[in-house]
PDB file of C-alpha atoms in Angstrom:
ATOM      1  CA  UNK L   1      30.567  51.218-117.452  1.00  0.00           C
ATOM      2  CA  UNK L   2      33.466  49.002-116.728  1.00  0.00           C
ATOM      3  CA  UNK L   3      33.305  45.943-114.545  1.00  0.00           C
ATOM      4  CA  UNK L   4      35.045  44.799-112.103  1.00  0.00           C
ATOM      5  CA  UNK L   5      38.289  42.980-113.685  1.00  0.00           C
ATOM      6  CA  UNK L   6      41.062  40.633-111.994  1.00  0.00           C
ATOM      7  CA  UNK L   7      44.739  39.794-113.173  1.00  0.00           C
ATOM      8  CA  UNK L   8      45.858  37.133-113.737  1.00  0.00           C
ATOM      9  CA  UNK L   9      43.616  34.917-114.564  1.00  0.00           C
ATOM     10  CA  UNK L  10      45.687  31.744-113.923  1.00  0.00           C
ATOM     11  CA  UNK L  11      49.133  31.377-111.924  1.00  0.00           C
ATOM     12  CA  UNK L  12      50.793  28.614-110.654  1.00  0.00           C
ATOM     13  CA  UNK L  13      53.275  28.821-107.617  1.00  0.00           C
ATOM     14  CA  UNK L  14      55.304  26.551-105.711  1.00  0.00           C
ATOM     15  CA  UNK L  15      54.436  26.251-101.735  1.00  0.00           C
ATOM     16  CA  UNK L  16      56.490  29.140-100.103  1.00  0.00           C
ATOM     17  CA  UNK L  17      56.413  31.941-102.642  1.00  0.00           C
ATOM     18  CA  UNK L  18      54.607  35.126-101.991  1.00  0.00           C
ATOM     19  CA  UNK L  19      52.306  36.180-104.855  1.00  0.00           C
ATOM     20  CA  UNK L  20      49.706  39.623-105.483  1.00  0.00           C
ATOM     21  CA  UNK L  21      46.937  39.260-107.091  1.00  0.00           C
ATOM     22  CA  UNK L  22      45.438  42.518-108.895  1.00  0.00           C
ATOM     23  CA  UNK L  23      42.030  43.858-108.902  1.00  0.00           C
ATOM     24  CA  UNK L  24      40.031  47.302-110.896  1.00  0.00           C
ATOM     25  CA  UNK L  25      37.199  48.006-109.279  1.00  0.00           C
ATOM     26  CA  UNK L  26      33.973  49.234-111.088  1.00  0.00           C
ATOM     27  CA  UNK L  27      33.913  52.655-111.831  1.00  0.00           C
ATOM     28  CA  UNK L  28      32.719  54.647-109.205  1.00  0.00           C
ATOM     29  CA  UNK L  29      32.466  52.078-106.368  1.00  0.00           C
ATOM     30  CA  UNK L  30      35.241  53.084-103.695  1.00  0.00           C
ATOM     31  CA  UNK L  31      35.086  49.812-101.491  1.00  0.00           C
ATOM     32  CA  UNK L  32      36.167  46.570-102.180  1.00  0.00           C
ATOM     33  CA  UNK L  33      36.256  42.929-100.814  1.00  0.00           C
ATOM     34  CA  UNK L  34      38.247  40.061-101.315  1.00  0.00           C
ATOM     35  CA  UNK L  35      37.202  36.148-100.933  1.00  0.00           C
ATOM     36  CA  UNK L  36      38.740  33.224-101.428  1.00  0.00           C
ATOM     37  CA  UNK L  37      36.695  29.866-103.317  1.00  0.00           C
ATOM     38  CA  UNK L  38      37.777  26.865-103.010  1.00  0.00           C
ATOM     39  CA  UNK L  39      36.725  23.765-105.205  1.00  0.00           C
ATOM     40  CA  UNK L  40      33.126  23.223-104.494  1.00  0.00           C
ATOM     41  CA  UNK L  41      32.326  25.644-101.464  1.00  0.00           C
ATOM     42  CA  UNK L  42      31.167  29.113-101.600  1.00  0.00           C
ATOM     43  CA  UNK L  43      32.779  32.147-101.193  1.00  0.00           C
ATOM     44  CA  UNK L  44      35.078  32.877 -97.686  1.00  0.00           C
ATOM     45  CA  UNK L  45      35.619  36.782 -96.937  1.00  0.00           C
ATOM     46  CA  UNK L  46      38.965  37.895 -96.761  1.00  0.00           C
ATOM     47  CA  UNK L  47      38.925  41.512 -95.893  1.00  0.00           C
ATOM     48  CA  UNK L  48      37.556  44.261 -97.004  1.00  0.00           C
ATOM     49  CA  UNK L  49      39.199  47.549 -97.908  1.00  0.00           C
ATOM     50  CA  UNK L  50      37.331  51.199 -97.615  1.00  0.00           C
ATOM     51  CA  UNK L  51      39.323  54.576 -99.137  1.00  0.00           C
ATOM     52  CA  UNK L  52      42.619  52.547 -98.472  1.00  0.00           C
ATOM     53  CA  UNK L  53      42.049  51.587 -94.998  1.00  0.00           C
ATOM     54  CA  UNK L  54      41.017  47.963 -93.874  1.00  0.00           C
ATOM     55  CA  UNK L  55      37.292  47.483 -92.794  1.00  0.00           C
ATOM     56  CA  UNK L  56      36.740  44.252 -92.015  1.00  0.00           C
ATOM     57  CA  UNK L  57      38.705  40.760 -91.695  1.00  0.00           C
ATOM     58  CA  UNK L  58      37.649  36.901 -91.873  1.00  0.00           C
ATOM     59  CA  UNK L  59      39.596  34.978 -90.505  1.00  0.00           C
ATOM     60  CA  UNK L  60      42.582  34.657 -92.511  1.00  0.00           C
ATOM     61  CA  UNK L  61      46.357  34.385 -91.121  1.00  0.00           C
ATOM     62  CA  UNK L  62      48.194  37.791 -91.294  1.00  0.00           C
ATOM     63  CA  UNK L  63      50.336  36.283 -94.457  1.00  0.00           C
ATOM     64  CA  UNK L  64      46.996  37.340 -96.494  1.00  0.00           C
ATOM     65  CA  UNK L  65      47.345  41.407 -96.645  1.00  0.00           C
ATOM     66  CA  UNK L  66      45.900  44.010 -98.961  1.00  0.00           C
ATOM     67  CA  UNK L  67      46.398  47.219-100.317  1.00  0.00           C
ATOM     68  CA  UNK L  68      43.809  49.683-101.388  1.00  0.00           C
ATOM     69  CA  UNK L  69      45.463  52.513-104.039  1.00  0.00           C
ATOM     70  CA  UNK L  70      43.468  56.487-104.300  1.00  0.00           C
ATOM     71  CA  UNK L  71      42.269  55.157-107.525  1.00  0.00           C
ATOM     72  CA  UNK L  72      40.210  51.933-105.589  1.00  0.00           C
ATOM     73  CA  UNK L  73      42.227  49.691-107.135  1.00  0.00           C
ATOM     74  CA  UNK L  74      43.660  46.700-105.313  1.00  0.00           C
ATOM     75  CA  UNK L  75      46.382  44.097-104.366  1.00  0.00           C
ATOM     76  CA  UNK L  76      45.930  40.822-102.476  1.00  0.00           C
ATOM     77  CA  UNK L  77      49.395  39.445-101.182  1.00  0.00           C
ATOM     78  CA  UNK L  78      49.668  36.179 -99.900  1.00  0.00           C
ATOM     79  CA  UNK L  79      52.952  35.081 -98.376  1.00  0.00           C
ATOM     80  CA  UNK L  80      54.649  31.687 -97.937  1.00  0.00           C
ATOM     81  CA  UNK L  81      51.888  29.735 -99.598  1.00  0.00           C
ATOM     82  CA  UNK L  82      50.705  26.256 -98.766  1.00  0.00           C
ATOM     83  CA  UNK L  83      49.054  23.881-101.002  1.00  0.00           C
ATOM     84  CA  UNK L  84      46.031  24.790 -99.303  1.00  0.00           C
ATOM     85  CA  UNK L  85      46.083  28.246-100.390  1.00  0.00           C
ATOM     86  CA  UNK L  86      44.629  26.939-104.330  1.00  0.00           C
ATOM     87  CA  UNK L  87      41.862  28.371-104.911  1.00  0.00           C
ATOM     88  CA  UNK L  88      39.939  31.185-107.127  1.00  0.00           C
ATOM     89  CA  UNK L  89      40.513  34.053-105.620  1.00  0.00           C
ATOM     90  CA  UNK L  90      37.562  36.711-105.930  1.00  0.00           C
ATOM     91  CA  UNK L  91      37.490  40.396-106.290  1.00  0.00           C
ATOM     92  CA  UNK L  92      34.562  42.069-105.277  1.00  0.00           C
ATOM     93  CA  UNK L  93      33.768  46.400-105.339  1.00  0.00           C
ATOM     94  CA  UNK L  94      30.995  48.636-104.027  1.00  0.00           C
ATOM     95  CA  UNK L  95      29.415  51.365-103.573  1.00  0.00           C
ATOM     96  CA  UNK L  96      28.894  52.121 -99.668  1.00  0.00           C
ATOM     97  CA  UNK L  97      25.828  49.730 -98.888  1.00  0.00           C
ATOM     98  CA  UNK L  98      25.328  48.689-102.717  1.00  0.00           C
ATOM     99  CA  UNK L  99      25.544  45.086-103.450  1.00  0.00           C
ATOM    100  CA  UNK L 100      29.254  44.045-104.325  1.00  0.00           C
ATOM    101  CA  UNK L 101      29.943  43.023-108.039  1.00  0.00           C
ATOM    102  CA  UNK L 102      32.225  40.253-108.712  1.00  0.00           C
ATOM    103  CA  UNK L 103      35.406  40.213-111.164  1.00  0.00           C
ATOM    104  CA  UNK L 104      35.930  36.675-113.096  1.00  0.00           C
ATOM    105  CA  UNK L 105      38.783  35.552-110.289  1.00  0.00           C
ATOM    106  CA  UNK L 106      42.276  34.508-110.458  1.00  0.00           C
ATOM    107  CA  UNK L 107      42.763  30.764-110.091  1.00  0.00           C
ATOM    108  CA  UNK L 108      45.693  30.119-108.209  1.00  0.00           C
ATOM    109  CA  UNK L 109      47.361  26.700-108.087  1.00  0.00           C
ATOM    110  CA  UNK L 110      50.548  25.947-105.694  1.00  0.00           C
ATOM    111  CA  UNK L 111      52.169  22.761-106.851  1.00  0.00           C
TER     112      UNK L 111
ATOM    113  CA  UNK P   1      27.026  31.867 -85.574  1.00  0.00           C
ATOM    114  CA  UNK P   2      27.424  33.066 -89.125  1.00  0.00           C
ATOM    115  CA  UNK P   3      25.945  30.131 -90.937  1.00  0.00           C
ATOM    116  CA  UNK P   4      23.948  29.993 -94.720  1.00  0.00           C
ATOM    117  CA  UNK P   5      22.815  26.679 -95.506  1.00  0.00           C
ATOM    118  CA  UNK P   6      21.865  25.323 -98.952  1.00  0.00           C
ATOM    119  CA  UNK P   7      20.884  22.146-100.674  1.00  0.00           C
ATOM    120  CA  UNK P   8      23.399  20.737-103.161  1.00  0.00           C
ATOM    121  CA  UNK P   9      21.590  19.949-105.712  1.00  0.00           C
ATOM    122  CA  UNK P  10      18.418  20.515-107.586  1.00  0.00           C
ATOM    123  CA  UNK P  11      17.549  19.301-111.132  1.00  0.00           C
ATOM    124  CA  UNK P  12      14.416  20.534-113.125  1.00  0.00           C
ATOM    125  CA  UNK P  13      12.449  20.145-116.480  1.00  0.00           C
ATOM    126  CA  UNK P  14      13.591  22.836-119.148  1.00  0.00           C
ATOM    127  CA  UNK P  15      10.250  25.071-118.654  1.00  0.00           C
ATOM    128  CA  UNK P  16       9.212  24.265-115.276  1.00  0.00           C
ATOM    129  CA  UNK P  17       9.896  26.333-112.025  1.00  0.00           C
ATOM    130  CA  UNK P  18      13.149  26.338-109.813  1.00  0.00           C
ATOM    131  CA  UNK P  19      12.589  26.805-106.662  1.00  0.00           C
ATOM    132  CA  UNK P  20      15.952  26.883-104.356  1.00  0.00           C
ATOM    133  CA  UNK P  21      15.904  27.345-100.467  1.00  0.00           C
ATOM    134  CA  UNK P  22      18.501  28.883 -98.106  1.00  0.00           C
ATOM    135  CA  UNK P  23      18.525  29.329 -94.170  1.00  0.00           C
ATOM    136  CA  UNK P  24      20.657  31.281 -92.184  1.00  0.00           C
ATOM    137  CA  UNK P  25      21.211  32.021 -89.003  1.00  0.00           C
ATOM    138  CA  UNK P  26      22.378  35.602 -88.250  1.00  0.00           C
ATOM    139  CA  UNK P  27      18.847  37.057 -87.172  1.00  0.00           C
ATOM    140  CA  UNK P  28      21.078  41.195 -87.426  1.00  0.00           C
ATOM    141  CA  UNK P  29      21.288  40.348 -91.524  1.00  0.00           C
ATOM    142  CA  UNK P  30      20.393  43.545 -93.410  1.00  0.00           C
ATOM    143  CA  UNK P  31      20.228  42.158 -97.147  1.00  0.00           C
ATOM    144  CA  UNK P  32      20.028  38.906 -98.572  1.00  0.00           C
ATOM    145  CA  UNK P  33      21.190  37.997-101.623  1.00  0.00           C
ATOM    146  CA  UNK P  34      21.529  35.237-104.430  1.00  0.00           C
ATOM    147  CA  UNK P  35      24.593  34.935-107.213  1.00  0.00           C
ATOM    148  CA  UNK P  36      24.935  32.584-109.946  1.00  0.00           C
ATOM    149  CA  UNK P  37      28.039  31.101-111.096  1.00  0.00           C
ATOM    150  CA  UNK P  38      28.819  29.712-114.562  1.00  0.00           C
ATOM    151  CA  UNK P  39      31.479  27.194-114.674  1.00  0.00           C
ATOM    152  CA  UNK P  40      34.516  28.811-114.686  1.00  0.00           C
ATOM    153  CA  UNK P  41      33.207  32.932-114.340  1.00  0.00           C
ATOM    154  CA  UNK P  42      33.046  34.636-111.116  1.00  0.00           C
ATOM    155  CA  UNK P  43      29.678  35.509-109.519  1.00  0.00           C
ATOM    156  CA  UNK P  44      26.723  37.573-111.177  1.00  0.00           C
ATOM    157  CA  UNK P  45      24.167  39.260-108.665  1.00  0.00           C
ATOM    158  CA  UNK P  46      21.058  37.937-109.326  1.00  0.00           C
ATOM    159  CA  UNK P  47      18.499  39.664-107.004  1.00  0.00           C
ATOM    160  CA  UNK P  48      18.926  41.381-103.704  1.00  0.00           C
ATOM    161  CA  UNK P  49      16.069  41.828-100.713  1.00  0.00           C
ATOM    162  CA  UNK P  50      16.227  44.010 -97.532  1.00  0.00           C
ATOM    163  CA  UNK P  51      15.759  42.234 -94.470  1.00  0.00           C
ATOM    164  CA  UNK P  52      12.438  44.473 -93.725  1.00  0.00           C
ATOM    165  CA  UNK P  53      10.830  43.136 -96.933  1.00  0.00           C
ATOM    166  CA  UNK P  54       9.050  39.761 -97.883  1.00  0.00           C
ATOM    167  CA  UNK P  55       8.858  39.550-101.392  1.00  0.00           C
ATOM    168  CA  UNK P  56      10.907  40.892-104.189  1.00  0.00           C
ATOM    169  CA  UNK P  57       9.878  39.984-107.903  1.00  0.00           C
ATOM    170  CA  UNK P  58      12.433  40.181-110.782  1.00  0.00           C
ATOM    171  CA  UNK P  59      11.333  39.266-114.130  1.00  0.00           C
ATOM    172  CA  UNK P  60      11.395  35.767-114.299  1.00  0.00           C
ATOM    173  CA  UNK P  61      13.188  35.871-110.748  1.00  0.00           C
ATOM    174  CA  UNK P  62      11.036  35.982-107.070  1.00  0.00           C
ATOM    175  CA  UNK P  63      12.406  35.913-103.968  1.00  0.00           C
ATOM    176  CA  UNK P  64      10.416  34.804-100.660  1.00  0.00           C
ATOM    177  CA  UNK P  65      12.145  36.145 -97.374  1.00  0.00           C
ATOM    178  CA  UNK P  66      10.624  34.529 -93.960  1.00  0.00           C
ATOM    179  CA  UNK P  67      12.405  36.595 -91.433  1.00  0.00           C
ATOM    180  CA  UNK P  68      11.341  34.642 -88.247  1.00  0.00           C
ATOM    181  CA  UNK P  69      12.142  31.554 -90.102  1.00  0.00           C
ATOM    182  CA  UNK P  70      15.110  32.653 -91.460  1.00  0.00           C
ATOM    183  CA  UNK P  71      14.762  31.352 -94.443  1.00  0.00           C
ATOM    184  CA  UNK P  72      15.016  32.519 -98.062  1.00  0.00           C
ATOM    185  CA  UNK P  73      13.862  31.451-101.473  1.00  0.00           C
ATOM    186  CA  UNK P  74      14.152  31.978-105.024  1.00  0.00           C
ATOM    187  CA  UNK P  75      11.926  31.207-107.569  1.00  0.00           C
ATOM    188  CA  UNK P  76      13.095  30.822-111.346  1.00  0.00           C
ATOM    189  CA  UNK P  77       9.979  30.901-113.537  1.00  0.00           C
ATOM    190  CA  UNK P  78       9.712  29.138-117.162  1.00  0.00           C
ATOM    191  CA  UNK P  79      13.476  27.191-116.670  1.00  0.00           C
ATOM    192  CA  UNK P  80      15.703  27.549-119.599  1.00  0.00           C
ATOM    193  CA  UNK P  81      19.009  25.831-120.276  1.00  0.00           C
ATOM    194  CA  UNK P  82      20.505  28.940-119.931  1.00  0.00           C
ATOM    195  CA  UNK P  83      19.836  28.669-116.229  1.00  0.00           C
ATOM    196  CA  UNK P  84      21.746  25.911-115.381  1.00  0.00           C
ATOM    197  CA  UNK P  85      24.654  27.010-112.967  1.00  0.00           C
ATOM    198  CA  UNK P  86      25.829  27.444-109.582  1.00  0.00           C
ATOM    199  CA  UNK P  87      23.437  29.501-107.052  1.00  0.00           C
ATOM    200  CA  UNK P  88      24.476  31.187-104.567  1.00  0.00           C
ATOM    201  CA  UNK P  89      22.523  32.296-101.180  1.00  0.00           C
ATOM    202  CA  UNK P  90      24.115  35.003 -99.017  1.00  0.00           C
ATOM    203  CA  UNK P  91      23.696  37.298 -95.778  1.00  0.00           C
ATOM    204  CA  UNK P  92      25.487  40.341 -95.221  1.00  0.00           C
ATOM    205  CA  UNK P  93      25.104  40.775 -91.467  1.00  0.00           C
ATOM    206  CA  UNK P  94      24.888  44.494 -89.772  1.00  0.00           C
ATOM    207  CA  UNK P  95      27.576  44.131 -87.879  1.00  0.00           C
ATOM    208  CA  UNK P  96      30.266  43.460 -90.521  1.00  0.00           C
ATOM    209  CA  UNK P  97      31.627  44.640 -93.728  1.00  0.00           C
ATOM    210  CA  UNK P  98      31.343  40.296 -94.921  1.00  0.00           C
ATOM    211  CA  UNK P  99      29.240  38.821 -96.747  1.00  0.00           C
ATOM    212  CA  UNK P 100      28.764  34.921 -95.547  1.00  0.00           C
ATOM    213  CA  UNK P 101      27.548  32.840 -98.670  1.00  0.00           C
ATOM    214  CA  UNK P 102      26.250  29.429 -98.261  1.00  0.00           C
ATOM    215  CA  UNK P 103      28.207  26.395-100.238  1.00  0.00           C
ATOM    216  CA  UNK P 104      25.905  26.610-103.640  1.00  0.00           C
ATOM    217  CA  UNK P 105      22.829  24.918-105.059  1.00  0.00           C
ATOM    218  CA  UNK P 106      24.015  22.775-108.590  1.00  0.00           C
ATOM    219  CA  UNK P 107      20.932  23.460-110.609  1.00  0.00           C
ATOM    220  CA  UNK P 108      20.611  21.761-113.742  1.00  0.00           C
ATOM    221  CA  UNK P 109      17.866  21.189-116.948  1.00  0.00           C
ATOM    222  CA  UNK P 110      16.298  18.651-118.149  1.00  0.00           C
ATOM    223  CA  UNK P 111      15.141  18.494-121.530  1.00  0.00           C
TER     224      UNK P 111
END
């Protein structure tokens, strides 16, 4: 059974790019979450994406979006970044009412 | 509110029992749950507990729910060095898709 994986692992961007971050879910799970963890907190929910519709939002500015593919993968886009945007940025998938499983993250850094 | 509270820090003897405590304050959560983080991974489910239960033993791992006190436990028996990470309480509340984690207890062995 394959995990939940993330790409990249690293990236650095400069404040104002746009960048998409890439997440597999685990095999079989059609729902999945996204959070964002910055240095020393816990996890913040991002949204949450059920058989490619949205199904749930924190509260995140609309320049955070997502895509969910037929195949469960997805995207997180983040527009115009800010410095305050670094952070690891967590993947999470699911089965319905299943506990989510976590991917490794992709560690973003805006310089 | 949505609100999961956690000491920072807790620091045992390799062999001895961890105990680390979470409240929250969403009295609609359906599961509880606790993740650990190793430096620099994403998060690995622990344990889970339904908000109707209150107890939930794991191998080494038991978890103490207190539903009017809203507050939730977990017990690490026989500490290794192995153990020492990041923990992670969460709610998922029945209202919402999110899951609200608290900011992380630091646990770490001594020898």
């Amino acid at each position: 059974e394959t995990g939940v994986t993330q790409s990249p692992t690293h990236l650095i961007k400069t404040r104002g790019q746009q960048v998409t971050l890439r997440c597999s879910s685990q095999s079989g799970h059609n729902t999945v979450s996204w959070y964002q963890q910055a240095l020393g907190q816990g996890p913040q929910f991002i949204f949450q994406y059920y058989r490619e519709e949205e199904n749930g939002r924190g509260n995140f500015p609309p320049r955070f979006s997502g895509l969910q593919f037929p195949n469960y993968s997805s995207e997180l886009n983040v527009n115009a970044l800010e410095l305050d945007d670094s952070a690891l940025y967590l993947c999470a998938s699911s089965d319905g009412n299943q506990p989510q499983h976590f991917g490794d993250g992709t560690r973003l850094s805006i310089l | 509110g949505e609100d999961v509270e956690q000491s920072l820090f807790l620091s045992v003897r390799e062999g001895d029992s961890s105990v680390i405590n979470c409240t929250y304050t969403d009295s609609s959560s359906t599961y509880l749950y606790w993740y650990k983080q190793e430096p620099g991974a994403g998060l690995q489910l622990l344990t889970y507990i339904f908000s109707n239960m209150d107890m939930k033993q794991d191998q080494r791992l038991t978890v103490l729910l207190n539903k009017k006190d809203k507050h939730l436990s977990l017990r690490i028996a026989d500490t290794q060095t192995g153990d020492s990470a990041i923990y992670f309480c969460a709610e998922r509340v029945s209202s919402a898709s999110k899951i609200i984690f608290g900011s992380g207890t630091r646990l770490s062995i001594r020898p």
